[in-house]
Tab-separated table of C-alpha atoms and ligand atoms in Angstrom:
chain	number	residue	atom	x	y	z
A	168	MET	CA	-68.402	5.895	-56.626
A	169	ASN	CA	-69.023	7.492	-53.813
A	170	LYS	CA	-65.793	9.310	-52.603
A	171	LYS	CA	-65.674	8.095	-49.006
A	172	ILE	CA	-63.189	5.390	-47.818
A	173	ILE	CA	-63.771	3.616	-44.676
A	174	VAL	CA	-61.270	1.743	-42.661
A	175	VAL	CA	-62.011	-0.590	-39.455
A	176	GLY	CA	-58.613	-1.142	-37.851
A	177	SER	CA	-56.321	-0.728	-34.811
A	178	SER	CA	-54.943	2.149	-33.859
A	179	ASN	CA	-51.768	0.800	-31.796
A	180	THR	CA	-49.083	3.849	-30.448
A	181	ASP	CA	-45.627	2.551	-31.201
A	182	MET	CA	-42.281	2.439	-28.944
A	183	VAL	CA	-39.451	2.327	-30.966
A	184	VAL	CA	-36.316	0.902	-31.079
A	185	LYS	CA	-33.432	1.846	-33.749
A	186	VAL	CA	-30.832	-1.364	-33.326
A	187	PRO	CA	-27.658	-2.602	-34.904
A	188	HIS	CA	-29.390	-5.791	-36.275
A	189	ILE	CA	-32.717	-7.981	-35.294
A	190	PRO	CA	-32.233	-9.777	-32.096
A	191	ALA	CA	-31.959	-13.282	-32.100
A	192	PRO	CA	-34.515	-15.482	-30.400
A	193	GLY	CA	-32.340	-15.268	-27.057
A	194	GLU	CA	-29.690	-12.548	-27.863
A	195	THR	CA	-29.654	-9.093	-26.165
A	196	VAL	CA	-28.984	-5.946	-28.181
A	197	MET	CA	-28.190	-2.395	-26.590
A	198	GLY	CA	-30.172	0.575	-29.437
A	199	SER	CA	-31.266	3.964	-29.357
A	200	GLU	CA	-33.172	5.956	-27.077
A	201	LEU	CA	-36.773	5.314	-27.536
A	202	LEU	CA	-38.869	6.700	-30.365
A	203	THR	CA	-43.212	7.150	-29.661
A	204	ILE	CA	-44.331	6.948	-32.663
A	205	PRO	CA	-48.099	6.140	-33.118
A	206	GLY	CA	-48.721	3.403	-35.430
A	207	GLY	CA	-50.782	0.364	-35.711
A	208	LYS	CA	-52.755	-1.110	-39.328
A	209	GLY	CA	-55.491	0.174	-39.104
A	210	ALA	CA	-54.860	3.780	-37.994
A	211	ASN	CA	-52.095	4.065	-40.418
A	212	GLN	CA	-53.899	3.100	-43.520
A	213	ALA	CA	-56.457	5.587	-42.215
A	214	VAL	CA	-53.331	8.528	-42.072
A	215	GLY	CA	-52.115	7.135	-44.854
A	216	ALA	CA	-55.171	7.536	-47.117
A	217	ALA	CA	-56.206	10.453	-45.877
A	218	ARG	CA	-52.577	12.202	-46.723
A	219	ALA	CA	-52.772	10.986	-50.318
A	220	GLY	CA	-55.707	13.004	-50.821
A	221	GLY	CA	-58.964	10.583	-49.664
A	222	ASP	CA	-61.668	11.179	-47.421
A	223	VAL	CA	-61.505	9.003	-44.508
A	224	VAL	CA	-64.026	7.719	-41.688
A	225	PHE	CA	-62.106	5.590	-39.165
A	226	ILE	CA	-63.396	3.096	-36.855
A	227	ALA	CA	-61.489	1.605	-34.199
A	228	CYS	CA	-61.342	1.244	-30.179
A	229	VAL	CA	-58.818	3.046	-27.758
A	230	SER	CA	-58.741	3.025	-24.046
A	231	ASP	CA	-59.025	6.668	-21.902
A	232	ASP	CA	-55.493	7.026	-22.002
A	233	THR	CA	-53.019	9.573	-23.417
A	234	PHE	CA	-52.565	7.436	-25.989
A	235	GLY	CA	-55.625	6.414	-27.453
A	236	THR	CA	-56.652	10.715	-26.466
A	237	ASP	CA	-52.984	11.196	-28.187
A	238	ALA	CA	-54.220	9.634	-31.191
A	239	ILE	CA	-57.558	10.417	-31.636
A	240	GLU	CA	-55.779	14.083	-32.172
A	241	ASN	CA	-53.828	13.415	-34.244
A	242	TYR	CA	-55.954	11.589	-36.284
A	243	LYS	CA	-58.777	14.447	-36.409
A	244	LYS	CA	-55.042	17.160	-38.196
A	245	ASP	CA	-55.103	14.641	-40.753
A	246	GLY	CA	-58.416	15.323	-40.848
A	247	ILE	CA	-59.896	12.280	-40.568
A	248	ASN	CA	-64.220	12.205	-39.185
A	249	THR	CA	-63.000	10.238	-35.486
A	250	SER	CA	-67.217	10.064	-34.591
A	251	PHE	CA	-66.876	6.159	-35.106
A	252	ILE	CA	-64.083	5.377	-32.669
A	253	LYS	CA	-64.740	3.985	-29.718
A	254	VAL	CA	-64.023	4.891	-25.997
A	255	LYS	CA	-63.540	1.993	-24.050
A	256	PRO	CA	-62.188	2.838	-20.315
A	257	GLY	CA	-59.771	0.722	-17.844
A	258	ILE	CA	-57.420	-1.375	-20.631
A	259	HIS	CA	-54.521	-0.299	-22.064
A	260	SER	CA	-54.653	1.588	-25.908
A	261	GLY	CA	-52.528	-0.519	-28.975
A	262	VAL	CA	-48.935	-0.969	-27.676
A	263	ALA	CA	-46.165	-2.591	-31.051
A	264	LEU	CA	-42.811	-3.395	-29.361
A	265	ILE	CA	-41.115	-2.536	-32.580
A	266	ASN	CA	-37.218	-3.411	-33.170
A	267	VAL	CA	-35.819	-1.469	-36.767
A	268	ALA	CA	-32.448	-2.197	-38.106
A	269	GLU	CA	-29.360	-0.985	-39.993
A	270	ASP	CA	-31.069	-2.274	-42.807
A	271	GLY	CA	-34.169	-0.729	-42.340
A	272	GLU	CA	-35.922	-4.677	-41.955
A	273	ASN	CA	-38.052	-4.396	-38.866
A	274	SER	CA	-39.388	-7.327	-36.581
A	275	ILE	CA	-43.395	-6.475	-34.503
A	276	ALA	CA	-44.587	-7.232	-31.105
A	277	VAL	CA	-48.106	-6.305	-30.739
A	278	ALA	CA	-50.195	-6.229	-27.215
A	279	PRO	CA	-53.824	-5.747	-28.563
A	280	GLY	CA	-55.924	-3.895	-25.896
A	281	ALA	CA	-58.420	-2.110	-26.903
A	282	ASN	CA	-57.922	-2.806	-30.302
A	283	SER	CA	-59.292	-6.933	-29.027
A	284	HIS	CA	-62.403	-4.711	-28.155
A	285	LEU	CA	-64.263	-3.491	-31.918
A	286	LEU	CA	-66.931	-5.868	-31.943
A	287	PRO	CA	-69.193	-7.262	-34.250
A	288	GLU	CA	-72.194	-4.971	-32.552
A	289	ASP	CA	-69.523	-1.315	-32.965
A	290	ILE	CA	-69.632	-2.783	-37.519
A	291	LEU	CA	-73.484	-2.048	-36.541
A	292	LYS	CA	-74.082	0.717	-34.832
A	293	SER	CA	-71.655	2.335	-37.889
A	294	ARG	CA	-74.180	1.253	-40.937
A	295	GLU	CA	-75.206	4.021	-41.065
A	296	VAL	CA	-71.432	5.356	-43.083
A	297	PHE	CA	-71.014	2.473	-44.745
A	298	ALA	CA	-73.923	3.495	-46.866
A	299	GLU	CA	-72.279	6.348	-47.401
A	300	ALA	CA	-68.836	4.598	-48.198
A	301	GLY	CA	-67.777	3.901	-51.781
A	302	ILE	CA	-65.290	1.348	-50.420
A	303	VAL	CA	-64.102	0.309	-47.258
A	304	LEU	CA	-60.647	-1.433	-45.944
A	305	VAL	CA	-59.394	-3.761	-42.988
A	306	GLN	CA	-57.190	-5.394	-41.867
A	307	LEU	CA	-56.534	-7.834	-39.246
A	308	GLU	CA	-54.984	-6.117	-35.687
A	309	ILE	CA	-59.072	-6.757	-35.351
A	310	PRO	CA	-60.642	-9.680	-34.037
A	311	LEU	CA	-61.940	-12.271	-37.231
A	312	GLU	CA	-65.464	-11.694	-36.438
A	313	THR	CA	-65.326	-8.049	-36.507
A	314	VAL	CA	-63.967	-8.263	-39.938
A	315	GLY	CA	-66.203	-10.925	-40.609
A	316	ALA	CA	-69.259	-8.156	-39.664
A	317	VAL	CA	-67.382	-5.844	-42.127
A	318	ALA	CA	-67.462	-8.210	-44.732
A	319	GLU	CA	-70.622	-9.321	-44.431
A	320	LEU	CA	-72.241	-5.294	-44.184
A	321	ALA	CA	-69.933	-4.883	-46.783
A	322	ALA	CA	-71.493	-6.723	-49.218
A	323	GLU	CA	-75.244	-6.192	-47.726
A	324	LEU	CA	-73.986	-2.339	-49.327
A	325	ASN	CA	-72.633	-4.072	-52.463
A	326	ILE	CA	-69.260	-1.260	-51.787
A	327	PRO	CA	-66.637	-2.787	-52.126
A	328	MET	CA	-63.454	-3.834	-49.560
A	329	ILE	CA	-59.502	-4.650	-49.605
A	330	LEU	CA	-58.898	-6.789	-47.291
A	331	ASN	CA	-55.592	-6.790	-46.387
A	332	PRO	CA	-54.617	-9.625	-44.284
A	333	ALA	CA	-52.185	-8.529	-41.776
A	334	PRO	CA	-50.993	-9.628	-39.587
A	335	GLY	CA	-50.880	-13.426	-41.355
A	336	ALA	CA	-53.968	-15.942	-40.669
A	337	LYS	CA	-56.220	-17.912	-42.159
A	338	LEU	CA	-59.537	-17.338	-42.944
A	339	PRO	CA	-62.712	-18.558	-43.724
A	340	ALA	CA	-63.754	-18.720	-47.159
A	341	ASP	CA	-66.936	-17.238	-46.021
A	342	ILE	CA	-64.976	-13.846	-45.064
A	343	LEU	CA	-62.059	-14.468	-48.386
A	344	LYS	CA	-65.057	-14.976	-51.242
A	345	LYS	CA	-66.772	-11.457	-50.558
A	346	LEU	CA	-64.105	-10.204	-50.737
A	347	SER	CA	-63.693	-7.003	-53.842
A	348	ILE	CA	-59.473	-6.884	-53.389
A	349	ILE	CA	-57.005	-8.690	-51.283
A	350	THR	CA	-53.258	-7.531	-50.981
A	351	PRO	CA	-51.358	-10.491	-48.736
A	352	ASN	CA	-47.493	-10.163	-49.164
A	353	GLU	CA	-45.494	-12.886	-49.617
A	354	THR	CA	-46.020	-15.072	-46.809
A	355	GLU	CA	-49.292	-14.285	-45.767
A	356	ALA	CA	-50.785	-15.134	-49.008
A	357	ALA	CA	-48.632	-18.496	-48.987
A	358	LEU	CA	-50.669	-18.940	-45.206
A	359	LEU	CA	-54.075	-18.088	-46.974
A	360	THR	CA	-53.815	-20.797	-49.777
A	361	GLY	CA	-52.242	-23.338	-47.538
A	362	THR	CA	-48.526	-23.494	-50.051
A	363	LYS	CA	-45.837	-24.622	-48.464
A	364	GLU	CA	-42.519	-23.114	-50.089
A	365	ILE	CA	-42.937	-19.349	-51.573
A	366	ASN	CA	-40.764	-18.889	-54.729
A	367	ASP	CA	-41.047	-17.210	-58.103
A	368	ASP	CA	-43.036	-20.616	-58.827
A	369	SER	CA	-45.696	-20.062	-56.048
A	370	ILE	CA	-46.694	-16.840	-55.752
A	371	PRO	CA	-48.511	-16.780	-59.695
A	372	LEU	CA	-50.448	-19.705	-57.840
A	373	MET	CA	-51.088	-18.513	-55.216
A	374	ALA	CA	-52.848	-15.517	-56.396
A	375	ARG	CA	-54.418	-18.173	-59.333
A	376	ASP	CA	-55.851	-19.694	-56.102
A	377	LEU	CA	-56.875	-16.646	-53.906
A	378	TYR	CA	-58.599	-15.159	-57.638
A	379	ASP	CA	-60.539	-19.313	-57.764
A	380	MET	CA	-61.943	-18.287	-53.096
A	381	GLY	CA	-64.176	-15.311	-55.705
A	382	ILE	CA	-61.513	-12.340	-55.186
A	383	GLU	CA	-61.736	-10.850	-58.198
A	384	THR	CA	-58.317	-8.325	-57.782
A	385	VAL	CA	-55.658	-10.387	-55.952
A	386	ILE	CA	-52.241	-7.906	-55.399
A	387	ILE	CA	-49.570	-9.531	-53.452
A	388	THR	CA	-46.559	-7.134	-53.009
A	389	LEU	CA	-43.343	-8.341	-52.616
A	390	GLY	CA	-41.878	-5.411	-50.717
A	391	SER	CA	-38.720	-3.382	-53.565
A	392	ARG	CA	-39.390	-6.054	-56.267
A	393	GLY	CA	-43.166	-4.544	-56.928
A	394	VAL	CA	-46.344	-6.875	-56.719
A	395	TYR	CA	-48.052	-9.179	-58.757
A	396	LEU	CA	-51.445	-8.865	-60.248
A	397	LEU	CA	-54.421	-10.636	-60.945
A	398	ASN	CA	-57.181	-9.240	-62.138
A	399	SER	CA	-59.889	-11.255	-65.100
A	400	THR	CA	-57.860	-8.273	-67.103
A	401	PHE	CA	-54.365	-8.631	-66.084
A	402	GLN	CA	-51.611	-11.084	-64.595
A	403	GLY	CA	-48.366	-10.792	-63.881
A	404	TYR	CA	-45.600	-8.106	-62.056
A	405	ILE	CA	-45.516	-4.549	-61.703
A	406	PRO	CA	-41.961	-3.405	-60.493
A	407	GLY	CA	-41.879	-0.649	-58.480
A	408	TYR	CA	-39.877	1.832	-57.368
A	409	THR	CA	-36.401	1.795	-55.702
A	410	VAL	CA	-35.395	3.856	-52.399
A	411	LYS	CA	-33.131	2.899	-49.651
A	412	ALA	CA	-34.783	2.369	-47.384
A	413	VAL	CA	-34.466	3.488	-43.571
A	414	ASP	CA	-37.561	1.661	-42.014
A	415	THR	CA	-40.494	-0.475	-43.749
A	416	THR	CA	-42.357	-0.506	-41.045
A	417	ALA	CA	-46.151	0.796	-42.924
A	418	ALA	CA	-44.397	0.514	-46.403
A	419	GLY	CA	-47.667	-1.440	-46.807
A	420	ASP	CA	-49.953	0.421	-44.997
A	421	VAL	CA	-49.321	3.359	-46.639
A	422	PHE	CA	-49.717	1.238	-49.728
A	423	ASN	CA	-53.031	-0.387	-48.687
A	424	GLY	CA	-53.941	3.621	-47.423
A	425	ALA	CA	-53.342	5.915	-50.559
A	426	LEU	CA	-54.970	2.288	-53.103
A	427	ALA	CA	-57.355	3.141	-51.615
A	428	SER	CA	-57.550	6.412	-52.010
A	429	ALA	CA	-56.885	6.684	-55.502
A	430	LEU	CA	-59.651	4.060	-56.071
A	431	SER	CA	-62.081	6.213	-54.149
A	432	GLU	CA	-61.396	8.759	-57.290
A	433	ASN	CA	-62.105	6.279	-59.778
A	434	LYS	CA	-58.653	4.735	-60.662
A	435	THR	CA	-58.353	2.405	-62.452
A	436	ILE	CA	-56.563	-0.397	-60.614
A	437	ARG	CA	-52.907	-0.027	-62.585
A	438	GLN	CA	-52.632	3.915	-62.558
A	439	ALA	CA	-54.051	2.838	-57.754
A	440	ILE	CA	-51.311	0.236	-57.599
A	441	ASP	CA	-48.690	2.573	-59.207
A	442	PHE	CA	-49.399	6.084	-56.593
A	443	ALA	CA	-49.456	3.690	-54.217
A	444	GLN	CA	-46.152	1.861	-55.235
A	445	ARG	CA	-45.195	5.780	-55.096
A	446	ALA	CA	-47.088	6.545	-51.706
A	447	ALA	CA	-45.354	2.999	-50.103
A	448	ALA	CA	-41.576	4.446	-51.892
A	449	ILE	CA	-41.979	7.577	-50.438
A	450	SER	CA	-42.676	5.809	-46.590
A	451	VAL	CA	-39.549	3.686	-46.250
A	452	THR	CA	-37.364	7.042	-46.977
A	453	ARG	CA	-38.282	7.739	-43.831
A	454	MET	CA	-38.754	6.817	-39.887
A	455	GLY	CA	-41.733	5.729	-38.408
A	456	ALA	CA	-45.270	4.402	-39.039
A	457	GLN	CA	-47.317	7.427	-39.703
A	458	PRO	CA	-44.670	10.005	-39.751
A	459	SER	CA	-43.766	8.385	-42.704
A	460	ALA	CA	-46.943	8.778	-44.592
A	461	PRO	CA	-46.560	11.027	-47.818
A	462	LYS	CA	-49.021	14.182	-48.401
A	463	LEU	CA	-50.808	13.896	-52.212
A	464	ASP	CA	-48.501	16.660	-53.575
A	465	GLU	CA	-45.654	13.912	-52.459
A	466	ILE	CA	-46.776	11.414	-54.201
A	467	SER	CA	-48.187	13.215	-57.653
A	468	GLY	CA	-43.842	14.966	-57.439
A	469	PHE	CA	-42.292	11.360	-56.286
A	470	ARG	CA	-39.869	11.148	-59.660
A	471	GLN	CA	-37.102	7.226	-59.429
A	472	ALA	CA	-33.926	8.673	-58.256
A	473	GLY	CA	-31.799	9.142	-61.520
A	474	GLY	CA	-34.426	10.852	-63.164
A	475	TYR	CA	-36.481	7.302	-64.189
A	476	ASN	CA	-40.047	8.171	-63.957
A	477	ARG	CA	-42.182	4.778	-64.664
A	478	LYS	CA	-44.610	4.640	-66.659
A	479	ASN	CA	-48.097	3.415	-66.108
A	480	ASN	CA	-50.676	2.360	-67.912
B	785	RIB	O1	-47.417	-1.873	-39.936
B	785	RIB	C1	-46.639	-1.593	-38.915
B	785	RIB	C2	-47.602	-1.625	-37.427
B	785	RIB	O2	-47.539	-3.098	-36.893
B	785	RIB	C3	-47.215	-1.151	-36.396
B	785	RIB	O3	-47.148	0.616	-36.782
B	785	RIB	C4	-46.961	-1.157	-35.554
B	785	RIB	O4	-48.075	-0.960	-34.807
B	785	RIB	C5	-47.824	-2.909	-36.265
B	785	RIB	O5	-48.299	-2.470	-35.681
């Protein structure tokens, strides 16, 4: 496999407030000072993959405002190839409004701005770099037609594509059948499969439904409970690592970035999942999206608190 990882997706600036609890509808809660933190599911995954040792090209769209220009500078600092980031003046760069509660849980509202201007034609323009890629990683904070164009090109060039279907959405079968790996959480898996009730019985069934849609590897992420994996050789739960959560924002993104990085190094799917679980566990112990993504040496050195270090096979 070529080692290059292409991440296609959103770039946001996260405006974060720490709150005692997530406000209920109609409720106002007094929070902390405002924190302005680099985020966006695409960017978090690109940074997560790069810090985990990956050779990353990030395809995105930002505006020429401060948020957009600062974001590009940050990606460069992480060694990410930013040549394919489109800069579209006259609009705003993506912004996310985030509440983080004391137990680490969050709520997020996104104003997509420039992210909505990443178009299928931008994907076609980057065909050359796709031809050099070993793996492609995409999420759903960009237009669906653009996700479709990525799936089309990846399938044509025979490059495995990981879709992290977040934020949750129903997707056309035509896109789903072109994927190699899908990484929904339980809610996203339920949306994709039309499942009404999520419980321990429905998780294997949702995974089977997605597998039957033509996706070789289904990984349903279950937060601190680990993941459910279904592929041609394994089906079952793989426990995660237990840590004290400070902020779960971007844990899924760090998982996906690290997963792509490990796969680009030709690790097996079980090895890649373990590596990604370690990366995600570290990330939830830290505040913020991109600042929480660990570097390769931290992931390799990660040990479960209490000295327990689960063996991988
Ligand atoms: O997955 C976390 C991300 O979702 C945040 O960084 C925010 O920007 C939203 O895109």
